[in-house]
XYZ file of C-alpha atoms in Angstrom:
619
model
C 0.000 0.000 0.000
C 2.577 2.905 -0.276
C 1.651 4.564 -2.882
C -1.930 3.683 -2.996
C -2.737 5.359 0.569
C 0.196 7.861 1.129
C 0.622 9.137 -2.796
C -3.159 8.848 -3.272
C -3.620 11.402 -0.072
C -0.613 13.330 -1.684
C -2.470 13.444 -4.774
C -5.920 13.666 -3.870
C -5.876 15.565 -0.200
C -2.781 17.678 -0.386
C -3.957 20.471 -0.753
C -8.037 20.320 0.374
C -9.726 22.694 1.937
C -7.428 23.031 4.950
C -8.823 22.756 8.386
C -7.069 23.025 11.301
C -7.615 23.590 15.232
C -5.950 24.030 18.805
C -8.161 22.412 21.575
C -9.577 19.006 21.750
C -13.095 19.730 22.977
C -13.272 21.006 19.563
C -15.314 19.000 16.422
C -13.333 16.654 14.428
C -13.652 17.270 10.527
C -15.217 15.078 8.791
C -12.388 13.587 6.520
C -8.573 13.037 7.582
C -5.295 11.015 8.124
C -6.143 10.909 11.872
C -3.643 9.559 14.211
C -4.544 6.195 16.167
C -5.385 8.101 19.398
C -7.639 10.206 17.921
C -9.587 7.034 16.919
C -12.390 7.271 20.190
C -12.716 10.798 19.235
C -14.362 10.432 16.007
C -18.630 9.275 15.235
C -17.752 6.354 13.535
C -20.601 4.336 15.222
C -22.650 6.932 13.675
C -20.838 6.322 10.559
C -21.393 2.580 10.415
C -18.717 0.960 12.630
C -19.825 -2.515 14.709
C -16.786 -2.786 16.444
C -15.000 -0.408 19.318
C -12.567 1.898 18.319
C -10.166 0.026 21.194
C -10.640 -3.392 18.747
C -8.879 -1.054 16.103
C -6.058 0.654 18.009
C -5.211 -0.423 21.808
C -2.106 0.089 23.067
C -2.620 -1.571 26.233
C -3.751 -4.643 24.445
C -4.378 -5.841 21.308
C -6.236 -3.979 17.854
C -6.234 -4.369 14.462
C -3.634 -1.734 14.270
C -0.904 -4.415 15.368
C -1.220 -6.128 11.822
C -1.253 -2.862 9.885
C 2.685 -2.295 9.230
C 5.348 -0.369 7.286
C 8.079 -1.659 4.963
C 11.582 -0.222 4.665
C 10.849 0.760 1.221
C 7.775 2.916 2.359
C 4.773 1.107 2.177
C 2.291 0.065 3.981
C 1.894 -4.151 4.470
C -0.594 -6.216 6.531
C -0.030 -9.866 8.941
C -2.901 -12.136 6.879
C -1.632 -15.461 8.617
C -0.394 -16.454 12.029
C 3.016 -17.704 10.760
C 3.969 -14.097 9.695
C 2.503 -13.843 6.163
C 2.782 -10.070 4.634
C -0.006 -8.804 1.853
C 1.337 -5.377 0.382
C 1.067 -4.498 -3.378
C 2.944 -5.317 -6.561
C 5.325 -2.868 -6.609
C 6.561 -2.854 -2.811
C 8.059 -6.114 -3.995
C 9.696 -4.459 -6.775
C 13.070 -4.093 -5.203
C 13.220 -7.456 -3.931
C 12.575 -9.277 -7.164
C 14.856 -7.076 -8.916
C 17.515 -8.206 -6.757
C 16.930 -12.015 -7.127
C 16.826 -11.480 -10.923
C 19.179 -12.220 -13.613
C 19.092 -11.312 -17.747
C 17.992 -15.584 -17.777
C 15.365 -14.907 -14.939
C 13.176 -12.009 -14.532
C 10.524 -12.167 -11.906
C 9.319 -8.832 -12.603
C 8.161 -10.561 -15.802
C 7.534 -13.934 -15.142
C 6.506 -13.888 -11.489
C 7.453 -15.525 -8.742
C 5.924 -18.407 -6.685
C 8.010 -20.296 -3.657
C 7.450 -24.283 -3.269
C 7.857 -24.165 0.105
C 9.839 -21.763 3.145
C 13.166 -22.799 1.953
C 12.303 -21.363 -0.943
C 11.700 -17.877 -0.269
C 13.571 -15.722 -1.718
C 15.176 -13.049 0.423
C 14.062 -9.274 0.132
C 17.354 -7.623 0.423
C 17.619 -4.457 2.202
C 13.924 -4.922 3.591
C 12.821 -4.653 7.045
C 8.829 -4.035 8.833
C 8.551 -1.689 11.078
C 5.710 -2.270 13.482
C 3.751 0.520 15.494
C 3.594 -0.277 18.975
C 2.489 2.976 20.673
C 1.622 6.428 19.157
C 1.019 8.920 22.008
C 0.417 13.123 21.659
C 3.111 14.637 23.566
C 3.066 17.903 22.561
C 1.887 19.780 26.009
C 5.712 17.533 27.214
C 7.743 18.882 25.132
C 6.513 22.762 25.112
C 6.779 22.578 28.503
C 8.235 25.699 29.858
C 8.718 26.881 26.330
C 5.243 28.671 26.289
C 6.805 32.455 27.184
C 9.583 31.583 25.196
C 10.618 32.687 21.360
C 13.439 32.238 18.948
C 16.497 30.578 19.937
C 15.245 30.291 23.621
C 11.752 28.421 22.671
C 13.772 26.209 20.342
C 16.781 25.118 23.234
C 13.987 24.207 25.341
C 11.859 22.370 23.144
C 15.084 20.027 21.878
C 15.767 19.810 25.844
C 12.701 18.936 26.429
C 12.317 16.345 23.184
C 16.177 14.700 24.531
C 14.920 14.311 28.131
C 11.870 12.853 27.301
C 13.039 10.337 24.502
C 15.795 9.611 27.187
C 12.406 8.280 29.936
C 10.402 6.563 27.326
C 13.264 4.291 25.850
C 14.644 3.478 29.066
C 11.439 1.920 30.247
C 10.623 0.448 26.491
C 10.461 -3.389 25.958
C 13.961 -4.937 24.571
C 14.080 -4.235 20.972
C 11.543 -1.448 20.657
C 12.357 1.878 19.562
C 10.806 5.451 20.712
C 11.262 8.261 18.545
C 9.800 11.794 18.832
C 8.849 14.037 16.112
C 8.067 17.441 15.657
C 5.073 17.876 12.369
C 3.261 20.695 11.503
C 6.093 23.608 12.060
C 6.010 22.169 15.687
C 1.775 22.845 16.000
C 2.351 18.871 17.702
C 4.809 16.590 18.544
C 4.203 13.282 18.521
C 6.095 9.723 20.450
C 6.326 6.882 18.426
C 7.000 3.221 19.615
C 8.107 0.764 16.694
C 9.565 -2.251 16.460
C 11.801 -3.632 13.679
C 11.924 -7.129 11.872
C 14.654 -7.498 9.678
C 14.514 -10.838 8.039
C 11.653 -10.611 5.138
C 11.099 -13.089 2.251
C 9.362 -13.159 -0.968
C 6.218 -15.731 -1.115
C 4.419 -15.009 -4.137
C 4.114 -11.882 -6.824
C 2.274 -12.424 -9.925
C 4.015 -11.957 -13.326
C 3.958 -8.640 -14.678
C 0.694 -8.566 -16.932
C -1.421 -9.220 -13.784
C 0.585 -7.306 -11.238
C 1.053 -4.393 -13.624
C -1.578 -4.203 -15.733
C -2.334 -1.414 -16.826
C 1.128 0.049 -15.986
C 1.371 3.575 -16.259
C -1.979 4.988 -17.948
C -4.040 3.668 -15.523
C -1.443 4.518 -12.234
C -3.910 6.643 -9.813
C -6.729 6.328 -12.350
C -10.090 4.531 -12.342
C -11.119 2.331 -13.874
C -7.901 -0.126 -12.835
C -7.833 -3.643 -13.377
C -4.476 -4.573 -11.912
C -3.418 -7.479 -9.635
C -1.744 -5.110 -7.149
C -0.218 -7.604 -4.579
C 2.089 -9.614 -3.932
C 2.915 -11.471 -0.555
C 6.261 -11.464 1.662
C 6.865 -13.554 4.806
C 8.769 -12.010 8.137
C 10.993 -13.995 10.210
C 12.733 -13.709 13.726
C 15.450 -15.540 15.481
C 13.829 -18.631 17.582
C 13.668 -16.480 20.501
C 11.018 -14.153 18.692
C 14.063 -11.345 18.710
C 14.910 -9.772 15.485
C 17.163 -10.983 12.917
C 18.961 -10.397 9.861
C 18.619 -13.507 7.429
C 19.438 -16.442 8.683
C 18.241 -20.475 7.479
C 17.750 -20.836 11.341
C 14.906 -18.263 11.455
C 11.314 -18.962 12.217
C 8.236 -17.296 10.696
C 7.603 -14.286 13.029
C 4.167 -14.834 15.111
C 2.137 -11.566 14.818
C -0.406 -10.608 17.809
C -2.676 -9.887 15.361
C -3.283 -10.783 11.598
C -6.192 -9.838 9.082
C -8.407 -11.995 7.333
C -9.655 -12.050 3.956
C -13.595 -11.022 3.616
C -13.853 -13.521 0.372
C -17.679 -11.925 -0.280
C -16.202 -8.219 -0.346
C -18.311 -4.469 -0.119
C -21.223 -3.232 -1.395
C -22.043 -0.007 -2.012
C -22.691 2.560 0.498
C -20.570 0.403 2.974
C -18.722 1.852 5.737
C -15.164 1.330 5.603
C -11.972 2.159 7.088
C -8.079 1.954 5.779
C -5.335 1.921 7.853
C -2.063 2.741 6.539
C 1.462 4.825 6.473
C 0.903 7.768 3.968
C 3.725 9.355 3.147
C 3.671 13.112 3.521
C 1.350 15.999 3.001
C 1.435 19.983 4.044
C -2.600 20.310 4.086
C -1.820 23.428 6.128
C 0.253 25.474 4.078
C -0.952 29.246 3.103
C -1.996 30.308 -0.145
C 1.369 31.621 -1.490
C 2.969 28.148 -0.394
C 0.092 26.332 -2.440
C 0.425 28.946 -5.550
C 4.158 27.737 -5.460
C 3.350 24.046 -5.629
C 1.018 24.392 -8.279
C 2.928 26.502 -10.953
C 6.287 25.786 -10.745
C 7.267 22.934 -8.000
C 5.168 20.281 -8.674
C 6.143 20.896 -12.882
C 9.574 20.652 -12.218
C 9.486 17.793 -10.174
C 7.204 15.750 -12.911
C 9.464 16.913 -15.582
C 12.715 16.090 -13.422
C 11.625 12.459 -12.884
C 10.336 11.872 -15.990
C 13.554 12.744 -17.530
C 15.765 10.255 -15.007
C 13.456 7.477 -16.050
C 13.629 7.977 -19.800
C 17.861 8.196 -19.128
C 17.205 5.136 -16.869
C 15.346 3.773 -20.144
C 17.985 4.488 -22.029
C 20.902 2.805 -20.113
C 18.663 -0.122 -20.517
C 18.290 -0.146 -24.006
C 21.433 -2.148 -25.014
C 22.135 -3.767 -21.259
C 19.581 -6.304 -20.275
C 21.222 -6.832 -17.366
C 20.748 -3.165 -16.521
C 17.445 -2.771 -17.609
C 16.274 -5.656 -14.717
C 18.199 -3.404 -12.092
C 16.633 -0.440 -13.050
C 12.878 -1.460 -13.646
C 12.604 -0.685 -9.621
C 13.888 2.383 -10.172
C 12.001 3.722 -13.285
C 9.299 1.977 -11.701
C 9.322 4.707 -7.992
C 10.101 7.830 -10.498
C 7.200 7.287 -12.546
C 4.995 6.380 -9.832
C 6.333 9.991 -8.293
C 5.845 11.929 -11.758
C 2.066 10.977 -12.277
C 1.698 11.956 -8.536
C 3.168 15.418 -9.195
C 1.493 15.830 -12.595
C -2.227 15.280 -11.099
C -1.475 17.445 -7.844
C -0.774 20.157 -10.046
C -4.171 19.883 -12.154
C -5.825 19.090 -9.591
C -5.192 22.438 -7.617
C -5.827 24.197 -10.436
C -9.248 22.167 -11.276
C -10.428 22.933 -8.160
C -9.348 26.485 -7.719
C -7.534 25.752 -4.190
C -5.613 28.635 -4.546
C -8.525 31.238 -5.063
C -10.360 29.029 -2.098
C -7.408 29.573 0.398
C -7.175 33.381 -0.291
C -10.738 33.602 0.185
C -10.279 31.601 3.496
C -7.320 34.240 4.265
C -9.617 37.237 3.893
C -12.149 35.818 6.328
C -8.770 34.758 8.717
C -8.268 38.776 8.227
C -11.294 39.820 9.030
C -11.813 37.207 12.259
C -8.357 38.986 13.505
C -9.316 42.550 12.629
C -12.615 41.936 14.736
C -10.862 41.637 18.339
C -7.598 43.092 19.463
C -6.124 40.022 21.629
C -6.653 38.971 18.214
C -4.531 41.253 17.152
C -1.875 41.528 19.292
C -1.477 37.688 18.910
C -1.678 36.776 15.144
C -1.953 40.324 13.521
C 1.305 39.998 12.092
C 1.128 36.471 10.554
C -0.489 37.657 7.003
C 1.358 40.767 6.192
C 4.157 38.679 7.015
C 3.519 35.745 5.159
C 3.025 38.306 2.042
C 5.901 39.898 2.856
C 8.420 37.085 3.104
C 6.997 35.002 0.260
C 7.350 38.237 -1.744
C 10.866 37.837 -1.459
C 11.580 34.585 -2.276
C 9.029 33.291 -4.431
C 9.965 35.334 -7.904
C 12.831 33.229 -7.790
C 11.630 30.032 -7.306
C 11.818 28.803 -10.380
C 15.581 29.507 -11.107
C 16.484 28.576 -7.663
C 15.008 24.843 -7.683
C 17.042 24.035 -10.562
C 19.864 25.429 -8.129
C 19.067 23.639 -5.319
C 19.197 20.602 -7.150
C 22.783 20.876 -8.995
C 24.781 18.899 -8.869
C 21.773 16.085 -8.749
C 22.789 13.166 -6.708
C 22.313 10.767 -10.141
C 25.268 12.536 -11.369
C 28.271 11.860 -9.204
C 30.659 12.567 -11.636
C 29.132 16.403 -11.506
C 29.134 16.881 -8.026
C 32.559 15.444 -7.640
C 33.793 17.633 -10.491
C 32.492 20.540 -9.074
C 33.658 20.163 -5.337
C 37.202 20.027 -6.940
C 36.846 23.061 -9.004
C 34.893 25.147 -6.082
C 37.920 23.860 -3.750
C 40.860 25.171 -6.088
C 39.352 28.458 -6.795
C 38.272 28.851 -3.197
C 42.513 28.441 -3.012
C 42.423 25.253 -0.263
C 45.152 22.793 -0.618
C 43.769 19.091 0.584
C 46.068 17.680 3.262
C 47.619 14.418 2.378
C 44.780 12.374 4.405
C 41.988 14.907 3.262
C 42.860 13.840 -0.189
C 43.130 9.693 0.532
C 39.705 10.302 2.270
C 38.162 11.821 -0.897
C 39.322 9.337 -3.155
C 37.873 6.856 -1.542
C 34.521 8.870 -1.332
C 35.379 8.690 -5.178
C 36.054 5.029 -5.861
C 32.988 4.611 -3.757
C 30.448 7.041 -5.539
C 31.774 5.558 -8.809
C 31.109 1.901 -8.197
C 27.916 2.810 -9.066
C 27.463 5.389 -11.823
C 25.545 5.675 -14.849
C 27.737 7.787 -17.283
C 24.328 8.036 -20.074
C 21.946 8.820 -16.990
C 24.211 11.626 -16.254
C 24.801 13.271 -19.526
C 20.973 12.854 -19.713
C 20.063 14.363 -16.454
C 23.112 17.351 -16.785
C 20.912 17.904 -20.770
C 17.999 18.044 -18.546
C 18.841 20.594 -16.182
C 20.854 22.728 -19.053
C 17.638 23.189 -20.907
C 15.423 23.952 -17.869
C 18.096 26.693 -17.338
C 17.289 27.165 -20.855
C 13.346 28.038 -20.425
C 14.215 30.458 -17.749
C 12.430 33.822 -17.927
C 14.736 36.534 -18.970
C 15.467 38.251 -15.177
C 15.859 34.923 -14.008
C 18.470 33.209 -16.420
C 21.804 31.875 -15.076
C 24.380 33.807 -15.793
C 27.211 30.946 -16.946
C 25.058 29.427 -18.878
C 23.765 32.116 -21.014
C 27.768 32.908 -21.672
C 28.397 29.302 -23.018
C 25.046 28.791 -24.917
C 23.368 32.233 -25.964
C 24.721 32.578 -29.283
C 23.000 29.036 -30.380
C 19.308 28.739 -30.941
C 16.964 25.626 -30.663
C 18.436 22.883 -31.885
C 21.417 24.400 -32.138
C 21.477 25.060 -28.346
C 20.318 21.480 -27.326
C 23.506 20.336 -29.506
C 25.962 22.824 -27.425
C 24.610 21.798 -24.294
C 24.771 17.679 -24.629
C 28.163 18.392 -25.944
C 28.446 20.270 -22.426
C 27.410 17.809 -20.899
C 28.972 14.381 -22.212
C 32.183 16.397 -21.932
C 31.583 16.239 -17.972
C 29.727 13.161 -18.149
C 31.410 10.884 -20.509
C 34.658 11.652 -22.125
C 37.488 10.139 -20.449
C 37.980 13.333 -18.862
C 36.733 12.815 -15.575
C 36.027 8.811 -16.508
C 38.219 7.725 -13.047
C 38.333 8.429 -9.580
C 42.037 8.822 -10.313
C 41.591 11.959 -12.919
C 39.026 13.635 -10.748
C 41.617 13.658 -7.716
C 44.720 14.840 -9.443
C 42.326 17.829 -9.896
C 42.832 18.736 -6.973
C 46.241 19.486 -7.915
C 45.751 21.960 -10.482
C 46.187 25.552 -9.869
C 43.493 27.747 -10.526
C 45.135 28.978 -13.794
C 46.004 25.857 -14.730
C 42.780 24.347 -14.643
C 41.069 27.026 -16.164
C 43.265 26.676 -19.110
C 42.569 23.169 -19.103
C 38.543 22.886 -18.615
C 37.730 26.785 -19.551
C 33.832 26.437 -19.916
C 33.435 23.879 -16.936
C 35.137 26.261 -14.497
C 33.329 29.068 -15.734
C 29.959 27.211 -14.880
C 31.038 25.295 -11.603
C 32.413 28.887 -10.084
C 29.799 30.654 -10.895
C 27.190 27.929 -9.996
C 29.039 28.015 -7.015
C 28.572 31.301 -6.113
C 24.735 31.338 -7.305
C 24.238 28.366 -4.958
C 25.778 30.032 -1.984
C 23.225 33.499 -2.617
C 20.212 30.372 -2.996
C 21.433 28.492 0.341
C 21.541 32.052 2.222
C 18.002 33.235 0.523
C 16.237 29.944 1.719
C 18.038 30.237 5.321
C 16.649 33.638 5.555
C 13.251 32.240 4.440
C 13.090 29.370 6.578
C 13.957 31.195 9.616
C 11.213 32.605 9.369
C 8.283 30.768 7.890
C 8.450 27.847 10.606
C 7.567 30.849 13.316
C 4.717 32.439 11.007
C 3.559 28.932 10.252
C 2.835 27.762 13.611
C 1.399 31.195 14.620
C -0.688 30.852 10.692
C -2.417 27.379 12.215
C -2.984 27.854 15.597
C -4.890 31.052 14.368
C -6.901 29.338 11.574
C -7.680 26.634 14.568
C -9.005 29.160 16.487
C -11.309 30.417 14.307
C -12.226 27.529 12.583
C -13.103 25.637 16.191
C -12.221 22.009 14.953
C -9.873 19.555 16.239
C -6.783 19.290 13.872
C -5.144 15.776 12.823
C -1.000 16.400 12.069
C 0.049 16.049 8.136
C 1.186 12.731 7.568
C 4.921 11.492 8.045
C 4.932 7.681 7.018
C 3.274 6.797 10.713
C 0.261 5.125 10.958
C -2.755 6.903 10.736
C -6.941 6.385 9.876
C -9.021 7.513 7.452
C -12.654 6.428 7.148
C -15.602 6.608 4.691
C -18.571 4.571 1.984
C -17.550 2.698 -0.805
C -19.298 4.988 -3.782
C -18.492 5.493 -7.102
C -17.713 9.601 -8.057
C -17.975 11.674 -11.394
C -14.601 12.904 -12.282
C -15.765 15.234 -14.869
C -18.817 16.352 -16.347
C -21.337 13.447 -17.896
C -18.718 10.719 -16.534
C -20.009 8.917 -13.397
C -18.029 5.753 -12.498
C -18.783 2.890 -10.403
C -16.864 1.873 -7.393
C -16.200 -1.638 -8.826
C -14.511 -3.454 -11.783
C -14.941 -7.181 -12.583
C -12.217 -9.333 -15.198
C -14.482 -8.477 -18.169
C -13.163 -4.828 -18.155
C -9.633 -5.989 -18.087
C -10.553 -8.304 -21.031
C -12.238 -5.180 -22.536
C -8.475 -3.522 -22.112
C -6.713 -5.876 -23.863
C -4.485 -4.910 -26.290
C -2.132 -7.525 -26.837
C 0.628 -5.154 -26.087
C 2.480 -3.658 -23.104
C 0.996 -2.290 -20.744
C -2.700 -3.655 -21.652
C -1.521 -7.580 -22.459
C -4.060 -10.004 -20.294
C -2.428 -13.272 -19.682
């Protein structure tokens, strides 16, 4: 389940109408990612629900919450048997299949069934986390810190955090784990008991024409007609302690496990989902939204999508490589589509225009009283102010932020050596042993056709820039060309960092370090001109986002606890990949005019789908 709950809320509840509050004798709203002790809280009897909110989360005892878990590679899994049997989707399996496959075997393609225990294959790198105890402790940790502002208010609220993480582990069964985190610009803070199994196995996944049927037209669209599971198994030592791999291991023995309602819903139904959704900011003010709408969420679909058509392309001519990276290409697309319908989806439903209007009424609710006033007066003009300052930038300062990417090591290694040489620092004899092993280490892995790609990628965003925001360096090397022309300077640019046998070593990128300044402008002219002066643009980003982020955080947690106020209902925290509960009918919705849609599909509309072709090829 990782993407379908936590991308699906990304994608779907992002960026609702936002509602917020401060006291919990307040009304809950009636949707939400609500955390498990908010469960007795909310009128789900009222709703439909036959069973007590303690049968779902207890943690004194036992719920169904104890076989709702999270996987290492973010998703959300469920305990369906007593000898530790996992049901999560298709793709959470990905990884693992990926790693047991070879250019003879593919069991992305062909599927994968075990014979029996010893035949499990083992999910490298995976681990399930399992959610003991989630407890609100944010009147702990502010604590003394409610007089308090800036620098003071922040000391004693990490104080605070240390000292109580400190209790809470100390008296916390052997191999359980507390953690406390801050959400919502520190509006809560929340303690979170887990526990970790490290020993997972594959069972079953279903070849790729039932588990991704469909594949990337119907992603986050409905109708779907995929067979989106696939089933893992969880081991522990004997003693029931946790365990890397080992033959000796024993299936791990869940307090609780799910069954399987063979007969299914019905319409109108009341249901609930459990799960481990990622991450939203539902709270965010309208400038923050306007951002994510025009310009971050469009970079970030175009960014992906152009790592998994390099990713395609490194795959083209290596079979071997295109197995490894169908995980990959699998997560970016996933991500794209995600970012792609966020975008239209804030602008479909005018969210922007909805949380100025909500703004003007915030206004006018603080204009009305002056404890008002004196309290949260400042938090709008501020807001405007601030976001006037940094977001006419935006645009030219993502693609900032994100050079050197981290799929291009040769880049970033390139440019720390050319920033460190003009910067005129000489590398001590162990400084320079230590980086070249950084090097060899970084290049183990590297993908020199993903990086020209993704460097072609980021020249031509740079490209598109409007006028007062173009990068400097750039326009010097590539103004004079035009269109085509220009795309042909700048992969020549960029295979000339990314795969010429200039930088092709760890070896050649070290002895840069060597080079005098003069020397090595003689040597790579246009490269230092664009590393120094990205260099310098970086370091005027990194202080413009400091500035900004010292002082949104304050405004932002001022910003909710005065929409709380007036709104008057009880707020759930955005999500951050801990378990949380959503509730509501099964119904089928109208995503457009004239188009109403059912909320079930049966095998005849995937036989209606087929194509005979990839991704709409029925078995």
């Amino acid at each position: 389940m990782r993407n379908k709950l936590n991308i699906f809320s990304t994608y779907i509840l992002m960026f609702a109408v936002l509602l917020s509050s401060v006291s919990s004798a307040f009304a809950f709203p009636e949707e939400g990612m609500f955390t498990p002790d908010q469960i007795g809280r909310l009128p789900l009897s009222k709703k439909g629900l036959k069973i007590k909110p303690s049968d779902i989360y207890n943690p004194n005892g036992v719920g169904l919450s104890d076989a709702v878990v999270r996987l290492s590679v973010g998703c959300t899994a469920e305990f369906v048997s007593p000898e530790g049997l996992i049901l999560t989707n298709h793709h959470c399996g990905f990884d693992a299949l990926v790693s047991a496959s070879t250019p003879q075997t593919d069991y992305v393609e062909l599927g994968y069934k075990a014979d029996s225990r010893t035949n499990e294959l083992p999910a490298k790198g995976y681990s399930v986390f399992m959610t003991q105890r989630v407890e609100d402790v944010t009147a702990k940790i502010n604590r003394g810190a409610e007089n308090l502002t800036g620098d003071a208010r922040a000391q004693m609220i990490k104080k605070n955090t240390e000292e109580l993480q400190q209790q809470e582990q100390s008296k916390a069964p052997t191999g359980s784990v507390i953690r406390i985190q801050s959400l919502n610009s520190g509006f809560f803070h929340y303690l979170y008991q887990t526990m970790q199994i490290k020993d997972v196995r594959v069972v079953y996944a279903p070849p790729r024409n039932i588990g991704v049927f469909g594949g990337d037209p119907d992603n986050f669209e409905w109708t779907r007609h995929t067979g989106d599971f696939t089933f893992l198994r969880a081991y522990t030592a004997p003693d029931g302690s946790s365990s890397e791999y080992s033959p000796n291991n024993i299936p791990f023995k869940p307090k609780k496990f799910l069954t399987i309602n063979i007969g299914g819903v019905k319409e109108n139904d009341f249901v609930f989902v459990l799960g481990y959704p990622g991450g939203t900011t539902r709270y965010r003010e309208s400038q923050s939204i306007d951002f994510a709408e025009s310009t971050n969420f469009p970079f970030l679909a175009s960014y992906l999508q152009a790592r998994s058509e390099a990713l395609g392309k490194v795959g083209e001519t290596n079979e071997e490589k295109r197995i490894k990276f169908q995980s990959d290409r699998a997560g970016l697309d996933n991500y794209r589509k995600v970012y792609q319908g966020s975008s239209v989806a804030l602008k479909r439903n005018d969210t922007v225009v909805k949380k100025r209007a909500e703004e003007a009424k915030f206004a006018a609710w603080i204009n009305a009283n002056p404890q008002r006033q004196a309290k949260y007066g400042e938090v709008l003009p501020s807001l405007t102010r601030i976001s006037s300052e940094y977001y006419p930038t935006a645009q030219r300062d993502l693609i900032l932020r994100t050079l050197p990417p981290t799929s291009t090591p040769v880049f970033k290694q390139v440019y720390e050596a050319v920033l460190t040489v003009q910067q005129g620092k000489t590398l001590t004899p162990a400084e320079k042993q230590q980086k070249l092993t950084e090097i060899q280490k970084v290049y183990q892995t590297r993908e020199p056709i993903l990086e020209r790609e993704v460097l072609k990628f980021f020249l031509k965003e740079m490209a598109e820039l409007p006028v007062n925001q173009k990068f400097r360096a750039a326009e010097n090397l590539f103004n004079k060309f035009e269109g085509k022309e220009r795309r042909s300077a700048e992969e020549t640019f960029a295979e000339s960092i990314a795969e010429r046998e200039n930088f092709d070593t760890p070896e050649k990128v070290i002895k840069l370090y060597d080079l005098s300044l003069n020397d090595l402008q003689k040597k790579y002219p246009n490269i230092v001109e664009f590393m120094t002066a990205l260099g310098q643009e970086k370091s005027a980003v990194t202080a413009r986002t400091a500035k900004f982020n010292g002082e949104i955080d304050r405004l932002r947690l001022l910003y909710q606890q005065g929409m709380a106020e007036m709104k008057g209902i009880q707020p759930y925290p955005d999500a951050n990949s801990t378990l949380r509960f959503t509730y509501g009918n099964v119904r089928g919705y109208s995503p457009r005019e004239a188009v109403t849609y059912s909320p079930f599909t049966t095998l005849r509309g995937m036989i209606e789908k087929d194509s005979g072709e990839i991704p709409f090829d029925v078995p």
